[in-house]
Amino acid sequence: MNAILIALIGIVVFILGYRYYSKFVAEKIFRLDPNYVTPAHRFKDGVDYVPTNKFVLWGHHFTSVAGAAPILGPAIAIYWGWLPAFLWVVLGTIFAAGVHDFGTLALSVRNKGYSIGTIADRLVGRRAKLLFLFIILILVLMVNAVFAWVISNLFISYPASVFPVFIQIPLAIWIGYAAYKRNVKMLLPSVIALVIMYAAAIMASRVGFLQIDLVGYMGGENGTGLFGLGSVSTAFLIWIVILMVYVYIASTLPVWKLLQPRDFINSHQLVVGLAILYLGLLFTSPSMTAPAVNESPDRSFLPLLFITIACGAISGFHGLVSSGTSSKQLDKETDARFVGYFGAVGEGILALVSIIAVGTFFANTDAFSQAYTSFNEANAIGLGTFIEGAATLAQGLGIPADIATTIVSIIVVSFAATTLDTSVRLMRYIIAELGIEYKIQPLTKTHVATTIAVLSSAALVLIPEGPNGFGSGGYLIWPLFGTANQLLAAISLFLIAIWLKRKGSNYMIALIPMIFLIFMTLFAMFQQVVFEWSWMGTGSNMLLFVLGSIIFVFAIWIALTSFSELMKKVEDPLNKD
């Protein structure tokens, strides 16, 4: 099947979903009020609560939730064939992710910008809040480890991407200063920054000394590194340390100094990247060489497909961003539709091109099947296959292969880095909330909470186990990340349903996708905990078994409590605020 037709069908459905379904949800279900005083104005502090133009905020929100996950998940899930992945991305985005992301944003705005965990306290009760915060804390910790692992490996595999990615930091600081201190519009400086980044990408692709190749500096893959480690492990360790220092600084700075302007640049980078890939698709007009359906997989797509593709269909992490940072920056309540729902649509478009890039990369179906021999192999090669496949599409516009590969890797790293420092900021908020809850004053301090977040994330990602040896913690916890993430999404949808029922609105738009999602994710987690991470396994399996079991039990507990609350007839406490 021609890939252009698949892309057109997906994009048309996304447009119709945003045009009609999101409008229905905004006007008839959530009943957004343009005159409502949002937390950004009510608690304006110039650090976290900052009224922000909806286009700038969309850029921050989208790039925070996107990361590498809407690329990696579909690139793995295409193992079951492009058709199941395509259907879940398109339908999941319209009917699940859009409602979830939009709903958690609107719910938080109506509740002083509180996180979804704190809102659980007011809707369900204190016990549910504490359990929910625990699940969230584990999830963001895993997000930090997974994305730090992804970025470090990409820097090692694509050293030409390092210089352009790091040059973005001073450019973003300059834009933030110009916008908030000099009242300069962000658009032109952001475009200039993007031009500089891509010029740096071209130079780094062709000029050897601009390629920051730490492995090469130590004599190649067989070279000697530090502390008795090999060169690859040493390079990985160095990048993790650098990333942790960076996210410490980025997550404690006021959002306007680095977070917003860098995310605004990345939002334009998304537009440019998607334009390159979709135009490349148009000019090359490739056919899908991946099978529509894999008729003999080693693992059933039920329920694994629905946790493998999280970001790009629906993801619990999005609710943390919506209620953790975006709700504190929303200028008008009516902007929530554009920021939340259209943010989900943007991620769906990115996930769609990931399916196409991988599905058209191989010469024929046999070549695809020889590469994607099993689900575990799909996990190992998915991200690298996307980068090579996307670079092939870009070459359709006449972009040289080395430059195309560098640009695609820059886009992936930029999004992953955005998610990483947003996640660390969210983890700081949660630790502070727990400090308030248990009256542990030091935990409420910004730098204490951030230090705990950074050190625990670094410790997890540097776990010296798994198939890749030292520094494989991100790879190790990926299966648990997927299930915990989707359970969080299901529980967030449950909270939205409770809120809507108490408002007298039709809560089925949240309840139906919640029932589907919680069944699939609890089913998947039960399979993994009982049959894959048994206590008889290795130390790494024991870690997964313990964490997975705790999250599984807590999730069922919260779900039962939420269902009980949904059946009650109680006036909505959030409408009193």
Coordinates of C-alpha atoms in Angstrom, one line a residue:
M1 CA 0.0 0.0 0.0
N2 CA 1.3 3.5 -0.8
A3 CA 2.4 5.3 2.3
I4 CA 1.0 8.7 1.0
L5 CA -2.5 7.3 1.2
I6 CA -2.0 6.1 4.8
A7 CA -0.6 9.5 5.8
L8 CA -3.5 11.4 4.1
I9 CA -6.1 9.2 5.8
G10 CA -4.5 9.7 9.2
I11 CA -4.1 13.5 8.9
V12 CA -7.7 14.0 7.6
V13 CA -9.0 12.1 10.6
F14 CA -6.9 14.2 13.0
I15 CA -8.2 17.4 11.4
L16 CA -11.8 16.3 11.7
G17 CA -11.3 15.2 15.3
Y18 CA -9.9 18.5 16.3
R19 CA -12.4 20.5 14.3
Y20 CA -15.5 18.8 15.5
Y21 CA -14.9 16.4 18.4
S22 CA -12.7 18.8 20.5
K23 CA -15.1 21.6 19.9
F24 CA -18.0 19.5 21.1
V25 CA -16.0 18.5 24.2
A26 CA -14.9 22.1 24.9
E27 CA -18.3 23.7 24.5
K28 CA -20.8 21.0 25.6
I29 CA -18.8 18.9 28.1
F30 CA -16.2 21.0 29.8
R31 CA -18.0 24.3 29.2
L32 CA -14.9 26.5 29.1
D33 CA -15.3 30.0 30.3
P34 CA -13.2 32.7 28.6
N35 CA -13.6 35.0 31.6
Y36 CA -12.5 32.5 34.2
V37 CA -9.3 33.8 36.0
T38 CA -6.7 31.1 35.5
P39 CA -4.1 30.1 38.0
A40 CA -1.4 31.8 35.8
H41 CA -3.0 35.2 36.6
R42 CA -4.4 34.4 40.1
F43 CA -1.0 33.2 41.5
K44 CA 1.4 34.9 39.1
D45 CA 4.9 34.7 40.5
G46 CA 7.2 34.9 37.4
V47 CA 8.7 31.5 38.0
D48 CA 6.1 28.7 37.7
Y49 CA 2.8 30.7 37.3
V50 CA 3.4 32.7 34.2
P51 CA 0.5 33.8 31.8
T52 CA 1.7 32.7 28.4
N53 CA 0.5 33.1 24.8
K54 CA -1.3 30.0 23.7
F55 CA 1.0 29.4 20.7
V56 CA 4.1 29.6 23.0
L57 CA 2.5 27.4 25.6
W58 CA 1.5 24.9 22.9
G59 CA 5.1 24.7 21.9
H60 CA 6.2 24.1 25.5
H61 CA 3.4 21.6 26.2
F62 CA 3.8 19.7 23.0
T63 CA 7.6 19.3 23.1
S64 CA 7.3 18.4 26.8
V65 CA 4.9 15.5 26.2
A66 CA 6.4 14.4 22.9
G67 CA 10.0 13.4 23.7
A68 CA 11.2 10.3 21.9
A69 CA 8.3 8.1 23.0
P70 CA 5.8 8.9 20.1
I71 CA 8.7 7.9 17.9
L72 CA 10.0 4.9 19.8
G73 CA 6.6 3.3 20.7
P74 CA 5.3 3.1 17.1
A75 CA 8.8 2.1 15.8
I76 CA 8.5 -1.0 18.1
A77 CA 4.8 -1.7 17.7
I78 CA 5.1 -1.9 13.9
Y79 CA 6.4 -5.4 14.7
W80 CA 2.7 -6.5 14.8
G81 CA 2.2 -4.8 11.4
W82 CA 1.6 -1.2 10.4
L83 CA -2.3 -1.5 10.4
P84 CA -2.8 -2.2 14.2
A85 CA -0.3 0.6 15.0
F86 CA -2.0 3.0 12.6
L87 CA -5.5 2.3 14.0
W88 CA -4.4 2.7 17.7
V89 CA -2.5 6.0 17.0
V90 CA -5.3 7.6 15.0
L91 CA -8.3 6.4 17.1
G92 CA -6.4 6.6 20.4
T93 CA -5.4 10.2 19.7
I94 CA -8.9 11.4 18.8
F95 CA -11.0 9.6 21.5
A96 CA -8.5 8.9 24.3
A97 CA -5.4 11.2 24.3
G98 CA -7.3 14.3 23.2
V99 CA -9.9 13.9 26.0
H100 CA -7.2 12.9 28.6
D101 CA -4.7 15.7 27.8
F102 CA -7.4 18.4 27.4
G103 CA -9.3 17.1 30.5
T104 CA -6.4 17.0 32.9
L105 CA -5.5 20.6 31.8
A106 CA -9.0 21.9 32.3
L107 CA -9.4 20.1 35.6
S108 CA -6.1 21.5 36.9
V109 CA -7.0 25.0 35.8
R110 CA -10.2 24.7 37.8
N111 CA -8.2 23.6 40.8
K112 CA -5.5 26.3 41.3
G113 CA -3.1 24.6 38.9
Y114 CA -2.7 21.6 41.3
S115 CA -1.2 18.4 40.0
I116 CA -3.5 15.5 39.2
G117 CA -2.3 13.7 42.3
T118 CA -3.5 16.5 44.6
I119 CA -6.7 16.8 42.7
A120 CA -7.3 13.1 43.5
D121 CA -7.4 14.1 47.2
R122 CA -10.3 16.4 46.6
L123 CA -12.2 14.1 44.3
V124 CA -11.6 10.7 45.9
G125 CA -9.8 11.2 49.2
R126 CA -6.5 11.6 51.0
R127 CA -5.5 7.9 50.8
A128 CA -6.1 7.9 47.0
K129 CA -4.0 11.0 46.7
L130 CA -1.0 9.4 48.5
L131 CA -1.2 6.2 46.4
F132 CA -1.6 8.3 43.3
L133 CA 1.4 10.5 44.1
F134 CA 3.4 7.3 44.7
I135 CA 2.6 6.0 41.3
I136 CA 3.3 9.3 39.7
L137 CA 6.6 9.6 41.6
I138 CA 7.7 6.1 40.3
L139 CA 6.6 7.0 36.8
V140 CA 8.5 10.3 36.5
L141 CA 11.5 8.6 38.0
M142 CA 11.3 6.0 35.2
V143 CA 10.7 8.8 32.6
N144 CA 13.9 10.5 33.8
A145 CA 15.9 7.2 33.6
V146 CA 14.5 6.2 30.2
F147 CA 15.0 9.5 28.5
A148 CA 18.5 10.1 30.0
W149 CA 19.4 6.6 28.6
V150 CA 17.9 7.4 25.2
I151 CA 19.8 10.8 24.9
S152 CA 23.1 9.4 26.0
N153 CA 22.9 6.6 23.6
L154 CA 22.0 8.9 20.7
F155 CA 24.9 11.2 21.5
I156 CA 27.2 8.1 21.4
S157 CA 25.7 6.8 18.2
Y158 CA 25.3 10.2 16.4
P159 CA 28.1 12.4 17.7
A160 CA 27.4 15.1 15.0
S161 CA 24.1 15.9 16.9
V162 CA 25.9 17.0 20.1
F163 CA 27.1 20.4 19.0
P164 CA 23.8 21.6 17.4
V165 CA 21.8 20.4 20.5
F166 CA 24.0 22.2 23.0
I167 CA 24.1 25.4 21.0
Q168 CA 20.3 25.6 21.5
I169 CA 20.8 26.3 25.2
P170 CA 22.4 29.8 24.9
L171 CA 20.1 30.6 22.0
A172 CA 17.0 29.8 24.2
I173 CA 18.3 31.9 27.1
W174 CA 18.8 34.8 24.7
I175 CA 15.3 34.4 23.3
G176 CA 13.8 34.3 26.8
Y177 CA 15.6 37.4 27.8
A178 CA 14.5 39.2 24.6
A179 CA 10.9 38.2 25.0
Y180 CA 10.3 38.8 28.7
K181 CA 12.7 41.7 29.4
R182 CA 12.7 43.5 26.0
N183 CA 9.1 42.6 24.9
V184 CA 10.5 41.2 21.7
K185 CA 8.1 38.8 19.9
M186 CA 9.5 35.2 20.1
L187 CA 8.8 34.1 16.5
L188 CA 11.6 35.8 14.6
P189 CA 14.3 35.0 17.2
S190 CA 13.1 31.4 17.3
V191 CA 13.4 31.0 13.6
I192 CA 16.9 32.6 13.7
A193 CA 17.8 30.1 16.4
L194 CA 16.5 27.2 14.3
V195 CA 18.5 28.4 11.3
I196 CA 21.7 28.5 13.4
M197 CA 21.0 25.0 14.8
Y198 CA 20.6 23.5 11.4
A199 CA 23.6 25.4 10.0
A200 CA 25.5 23.8 13.0
A201 CA 24.1 20.4 12.0
I202 CA 25.4 20.8 8.5
M203 CA 28.8 21.9 9.7
A204 CA 29.0 19.1 12.3
S205 CA 28.1 16.5 9.7
R206 CA 31.0 17.5 7.5
V207 CA 33.7 18.9 10.0
G208 CA 35.3 16.3 12.1
F209 CA 36.3 18.3 15.1
L210 CA 32.7 19.5 15.6
Q211 CA 31.6 15.9 16.2
I212 CA 31.8 15.3 19.9
D213 CA 32.7 11.6 19.8
L214 CA 33.6 10.6 23.3
V215 CA 34.0 6.9 22.3
G216 CA 36.4 7.9 19.5
Y217 CA 38.5 10.1 21.8
M218 CA 39.1 6.9 23.9
G219 CA 40.3 4.8 21.0
G220 CA 37.0 3.5 19.7
E221 CA 34.6 0.8 21.0
N222 CA 37.5 -1.4 22.1
G223 CA 39.3 1.5 23.8
T224 CA 40.0 1.9 27.5
G225 CA 37.8 4.3 29.6
L226 CA 37.8 5.4 33.2
F227 CA 37.5 3.4 36.4
G228 CA 38.2 0.1 34.5
L229 CA 35.2 0.7 32.3
G230 CA 35.3 0.4 28.5
S231 CA 35.1 3.4 26.3
V232 CA 31.4 3.1 25.5
S233 CA 30.5 2.7 29.2
T234 CA 32.7 5.7 30.1
A235 CA 31.1 7.8 27.4
F236 CA 27.7 6.8 28.7
L237 CA 28.7 7.8 32.2
I238 CA 30.0 11.2 31.2
W239 CA 26.9 12.0 29.2
I240 CA 24.7 11.0 32.1
V241 CA 26.6 13.3 34.5
I242 CA 26.4 16.2 32.0
L243 CA 22.7 15.6 31.5
M244 CA 22.0 15.5 35.2
V245 CA 23.8 18.8 35.8
Y246 CA 21.9 20.3 32.9
V247 CA 18.4 19.2 34.1
Y248 CA 19.2 20.3 37.6
I249 CA 19.8 23.8 36.3
A250 CA 17.0 23.8 33.7
S251 CA 14.3 22.5 36.2
T252 CA 15.1 25.1 38.8
L253 CA 15.3 28.2 36.5
P254 CA 12.1 30.3 36.0
V255 CA 10.2 28.8 33.0
W256 CA 10.7 31.9 30.9
K257 CA 14.5 31.8 31.0
L258 CA 15.0 28.4 29.3
L259 CA 12.0 26.1 29.3
Q260 CA 9.5 28.1 27.3
P261 CA 11.9 29.6 24.7
R262 CA 13.7 26.3 24.1
D263 CA 10.4 24.5 23.8
F264 CA 9.2 27.3 21.4
I265 CA 12.3 26.6 19.2
N266 CA 11.5 22.9 19.4
S267 CA 7.9 23.5 18.3
H268 CA 9.2 25.1 15.1
Q269 CA 11.7 22.3 14.8
L270 CA 8.8 19.9 14.9
V271 CA 7.0 21.8 12.1
V272 CA 10.2 21.8 10.0
G273 CA 11.0 18.2 10.8
L274 CA 7.4 17.0 10.0
A275 CA 7.5 19.2 6.8
I276 CA 10.7 17.6 5.7
L277 CA 9.5 14.1 6.4
Y278 CA 6.0 14.5 4.8
L279 CA 7.4 16.3 1.8
G280 CA 10.0 13.7 1.5
L281 CA 7.2 11.1 1.6
L282 CA 5.4 13.0 -1.1
F283 CA 8.4 13.2 -3.4
T284 CA 9.6 9.6 -2.9
S285 CA 6.1 8.0 -2.8
P286 CA 7.2 4.8 -1.2
S287 CA 5.1 1.7 -0.5
M288 CA 4.8 0.1 2.9
T289 CA 7.2 -2.8 2.9
A290 CA 6.3 -3.8 6.5
P291 CA 3.3 -6.2 6.5
A292 CA -0.1 -4.8 7.3
V293 CA -0.5 -7.5 10.0
N294 CA 2.2 -9.8 11.3
E295 CA 0.6 -13.2 11.0
S296 CA 3.1 -15.1 13.2
P297 CA 4.4 -12.9 16.0
D298 CA 6.1 -14.4 19.1
R299 CA 4.0 -12.2 21.3
S300 CA 0.3 -11.3 20.9
F301 CA -0.6 -7.7 20.2
L302 CA -3.3 -8.0 22.8
P303 CA -2.6 -6.3 25.2
L304 CA 1.0 -5.3 24.5
L305 CA 0.2 -3.0 21.6
F306 CA -1.7 -0.6 23.9
I307 CA 1.2 -0.1 26.3
T308 CA 4.0 -0.1 23.7
I309 CA 2.4 2.8 21.9
A310 CA 1.6 5.2 24.8
C311 CA 2.7 8.7 23.7
G312 CA 1.1 9.0 20.2
A313 CA -2.1 7.4 21.3
I314 CA -2.6 8.2 25.0
S315 CA -0.1 8.6 27.8
G316 CA -0.4 9.2 31.6
F317 CA 2.7 11.4 31.5
H318 CA 0.7 13.9 29.5
G319 CA -1.6 14.5 32.4
L320 CA 1.3 15.2 34.6
V321 CA 2.5 17.9 32.2
S322 CA -1.0 19.3 31.7
S323 CA -1.6 19.6 35.4
G324 CA 2.0 20.1 36.5
T325 CA 3.3 22.9 34.3
S326 CA 0.9 23.8 31.5
S327 CA -2.0 24.6 33.8
K328 CA 0.2 27.2 35.6
Q329 CA 0.9 29.0 32.3
L330 CA -2.6 29.0 30.7
D331 CA -3.6 32.6 29.8
K332 CA -7.3 31.9 29.2
E333 CA -9.3 28.8 30.0
T334 CA -10.5 28.6 26.4
D335 CA -6.9 28.1 25.3
A336 CA -7.0 24.7 27.0
R337 CA -8.6 23.2 23.8
F338 CA -5.7 24.3 21.6
V339 CA -2.9 23.5 24.1
G340 CA -4.3 20.2 25.4
Y341 CA -6.2 18.6 22.5
F342 CA -4.2 19.9 19.7
G343 CA -1.0 19.0 21.6
A344 CA -2.3 15.4 21.5
V345 CA -3.0 15.7 17.7
G346 CA 0.5 17.0 17.1
E347 CA 1.9 14.0 18.8
G348 CA -0.4 11.7 16.8
I349 CA 1.0 13.2 13.6
L350 CA 4.5 12.5 14.8
A351 CA 3.6 8.9 15.7
L352 CA 2.1 8.5 12.3
V353 CA 5.3 9.5 10.5
S354 CA 7.2 7.2 12.7
I355 CA 5.1 4.3 11.5
I356 CA 5.6 5.4 7.9
A357 CA 9.4 5.9 8.3
V358 CA 10.0 2.5 9.7
G359 CA 7.3 0.8 7.5
T360 CA 8.9 2.1 4.2
F361 CA 12.6 1.8 5.3
F362 CA 13.2 -1.9 4.3
A363 CA 13.6 -3.0 0.7
N364 CA 10.8 -5.6 1.0
T365 CA 8.7 -7.5 3.5
D366 CA 11.3 -10.3 3.9
A367 CA 13.9 -7.7 4.9
F368 CA 11.6 -6.3 7.4
S369 CA 10.8 -9.7 8.9
Q370 CA 14.5 -10.5 9.1
A371 CA 15.1 -7.4 11.1
Y372 CA 12.0 -7.6 13.3
T373 CA 12.4 -11.2 14.2
S374 CA 10.8 -10.9 17.7
F375 CA 9.2 -8.4 20.0
N376 CA 12.5 -8.1 22.0
E377 CA 14.4 -7.4 18.8
A378 CA 11.9 -4.7 17.9
N379 CA 12.6 -3.0 21.2
A380 CA 16.3 -3.1 20.5
I381 CA 16.3 -1.7 16.9
G382 CA 13.2 0.5 16.9
L383 CA 14.6 3.9 17.5
G384 CA 17.7 3.4 15.3
T385 CA 15.5 2.2 12.5
F386 CA 13.3 5.3 12.7
I387 CA 16.3 7.6 12.4
E388 CA 17.6 5.8 9.4
G389 CA 14.1 5.5 7.8
A390 CA 13.3 9.2 8.5
A391 CA 16.7 10.2 7.0
T392 CA 15.8 8.1 3.9
L393 CA 12.6 10.1 3.5
A394 CA 14.5 13.4 3.9
Q395 CA 16.9 12.4 1.2
G396 CA 13.9 12.6 -1.2
L397 CA 14.2 16.4 -0.9
G398 CA 17.9 16.2 -2.0
I399 CA 19.3 16.4 1.5
P400 CA 22.6 14.4 1.7
A401 CA 22.4 11.2 3.8
D402 CA 24.8 12.3 6.6
I403 CA 23.1 15.7 7.1
A404 CA 19.6 14.1 7.0
T405 CA 20.7 11.6 9.7
T406 CA 22.1 14.4 11.9
I407 CA 19.0 16.5 11.6
V408 CA 16.7 13.6 12.5
S409 CA 18.8 12.7 15.5
I410 CA 18.8 16.3 16.6
I411 CA 15.0 16.4 16.5
V412 CA 14.8 13.2 18.6
V413 CA 17.3 14.4 21.1
S414 CA 15.8 17.8 21.4
F415 CA 12.3 16.4 22.2
A416 CA 13.8 13.8 24.6
A417 CA 15.7 16.5 26.5
T418 CA 12.6 18.7 26.8
T419 CA 10.7 15.8 28.3
L420 CA 13.6 15.0 30.6
D421 CA 13.9 18.4 32.3
T422 CA 10.1 18.9 32.4
S423 CA 9.9 15.5 34.1
V424 CA 12.6 16.5 36.7
R425 CA 10.6 19.7 37.4
L426 CA 7.5 17.6 37.9
M427 CA 9.3 15.2 40.2
R428 CA 10.4 18.3 42.3
Y429 CA 6.8 19.4 42.6
I430 CA 5.7 15.9 43.7
I431 CA 8.5 15.6 46.3
A432 CA 7.5 19.0 47.6
E433 CA 3.8 18.0 47.8
L434 CA 4.8 14.9 49.8
G435 CA 7.0 17.1 52.1
I436 CA 3.9 19.3 52.7
E437 CA 1.7 16.3 53.3
Y438 CA 4.0 14.6 55.8
K439 CA 5.3 17.9 57.3
I440 CA 8.9 17.2 56.2
Q441 CA 10.1 20.8 55.7
P442 CA 13.4 20.2 53.8
L443 CA 11.5 18.4 51.0
T444 CA 9.6 21.5 50.3
K445 CA 12.8 23.4 49.4
T446 CA 13.4 23.7 45.7
H447 CA 17.1 22.6 45.7
V448 CA 16.6 19.7 48.1
A449 CA 13.7 18.3 46.1
T450 CA 15.6 18.8 42.8
T451 CA 18.7 17.1 44.3
I452 CA 16.7 14.1 45.3
A453 CA 15.1 13.9 41.8
V454 CA 18.4 14.2 40.0
L455 CA 20.4 11.7 42.1
S456 CA 17.7 9.1 42.2
S457 CA 17.3 9.4 38.4
A458 CA 21.0 9.0 37.8
A459 CA 21.2 6.0 40.2
L460 CA 18.4 4.3 38.3
V461 CA 19.7 4.8 34.8
L462 CA 23.2 3.7 35.8
I463 CA 22.0 0.2 37.1
P464 CA 24.8 -2.1 35.9
E465 CA 22.6 -4.9 34.6
G466 CA 20.7 -6.0 31.5
P467 CA 21.7 -6.9 28.0
N468 CA 23.8 -3.7 27.5
G469 CA 25.9 -4.0 30.6
F470 CA 26.8 -0.9 32.6
G471 CA 24.2 1.9 32.3
S472 CA 21.3 -0.1 31.1
G473 CA 18.8 1.0 33.7
G474 CA 16.8 2.9 31.1
Y475 CA 16.5 -0.2 28.9
L476 CA 15.8 -2.4 32.0
I477 CA 12.7 -0.4 33.2
W478 CA 11.1 0.3 29.8
P479 CA 8.5 -2.5 30.1
L480 CA 7.4 -1.2 33.6
F481 CA 7.4 2.4 32.3
G482 CA 4.9 1.5 29.6
T483 CA 2.4 -0.2 31.9
A484 CA 2.7 2.3 34.7
N485 CA 2.3 5.1 32.2
Q486 CA -1.0 3.7 30.8
L487 CA -2.4 2.9 34.3
L488 CA -1.8 6.5 35.2
A489 CA -3.7 7.6 32.1
A490 CA -6.6 5.3 33.0
I491 CA -6.8 6.6 36.5
S492 CA -6.6 10.3 35.3
L493 CA -9.5 9.5 32.9
F494 CA -11.4 8.2 35.9
L495 CA -10.9 11.4 37.8
I496 CA -12.1 13.4 34.8
A497 CA -15.2 11.2 34.7
I498 CA -15.9 11.8 38.4
W499 CA -15.5 15.6 37.9
L500 CA -17.7 15.7 34.8
K501 CA -20.5 13.7 36.6
R502 CA -20.4 16.1 39.5
K503 CA -20.7 19.0 37.1
G504 CA -23.7 17.3 35.5
S505 CA -21.9 16.8 32.2
N506 CA -21.7 13.7 30.0
Y507 CA -18.9 11.7 31.6
M508 CA -19.0 8.8 29.2
I509 CA -16.4 10.5 26.9
A510 CA -13.8 9.8 29.7
L511 CA -15.3 6.7 31.1
I512 CA -15.4 4.6 27.9
P513 CA -11.7 5.1 27.0
M514 CA -10.8 4.6 30.7
I515 CA -12.5 1.2 30.8
F516 CA -10.8 0.0 27.7
L517 CA -7.4 1.3 28.8
I518 CA -7.5 0.0 32.3
F519 CA -8.5 -3.4 31.2
M520 CA -5.6 -3.6 28.7
T521 CA -3.0 -2.2 31.0
L522 CA -4.0 -4.3 34.1
F523 CA -4.0 -7.3 31.8
A524 CA -0.5 -6.5 30.5
M525 CA 0.9 -5.7 34.0
F526 CA -0.6 -9.0 35.4
Q527 CA 1.1 -10.9 32.6
Q528 CA 4.5 -9.2 33.2
V529 CA 4.4 -9.4 37.0
V530 CA 3.3 -13.0 37.1
F531 CA 4.9 -14.6 34.1
E532 CA 8.0 -12.5 33.3
W533 CA 9.3 -10.8 36.4
S534 CA 8.9 -13.7 38.8
W535 CA 10.8 -13.7 42.1
M536 CA 12.8 -16.7 40.8
G537 CA 14.5 -14.4 38.3
T538 CA 17.6 -12.2 38.3
G539 CA 18.2 -9.1 40.5
S540 CA 16.8 -6.9 37.7
N541 CA 13.7 -9.0 37.4
M542 CA 13.3 -8.8 41.2
L543 CA 13.3 -4.9 40.9
L544 CA 10.7 -5.0 38.2
F545 CA 8.6 -7.6 40.1
V546 CA 8.6 -5.5 43.3
L547 CA 7.8 -2.2 41.7
G548 CA 5.3 -3.7 39.3
S549 CA 3.5 -5.5 42.0
I550 CA 3.2 -2.4 44.2
I551 CA 2.0 -0.3 41.3
F552 CA -0.5 -3.0 40.2
V553 CA -2.0 -3.3 43.7
F554 CA -2.2 0.4 44.2
A555 CA -3.7 0.9 40.8
I556 CA -6.5 -1.6 41.5
W557 CA -7.1 0.1 44.9
I558 CA -7.4 3.5 43.4
A559 CA -9.6 2.3 40.5
L560 CA -12.0 0.6 43.0
T561 CA -12.1 3.7 45.2
S562 CA -12.7 5.9 42.1
F563 CA -15.5 3.7 40.9
S564 CA -17.1 3.9 44.3
E565 CA -16.9 7.7 44.2
L566 CA -18.3 7.8 40.7
M567 CA -21.4 6.1 41.9
K568 CA -22.0 8.6 44.6
K569 CA -24.1 11.7 44.2
V570 CA -21.9 14.4 45.6
E571 CA -21.7 18.1 44.7
D572 CA -18.5 18.9 42.8
P573 CA -16.0 20.4 45.4
L574 CA -13.9 21.9 42.6
N575 CA -16.8 24.1 41.4
K576 CA -16.7 25.9 44.8
D577 CA -13.2 27.2 44.2

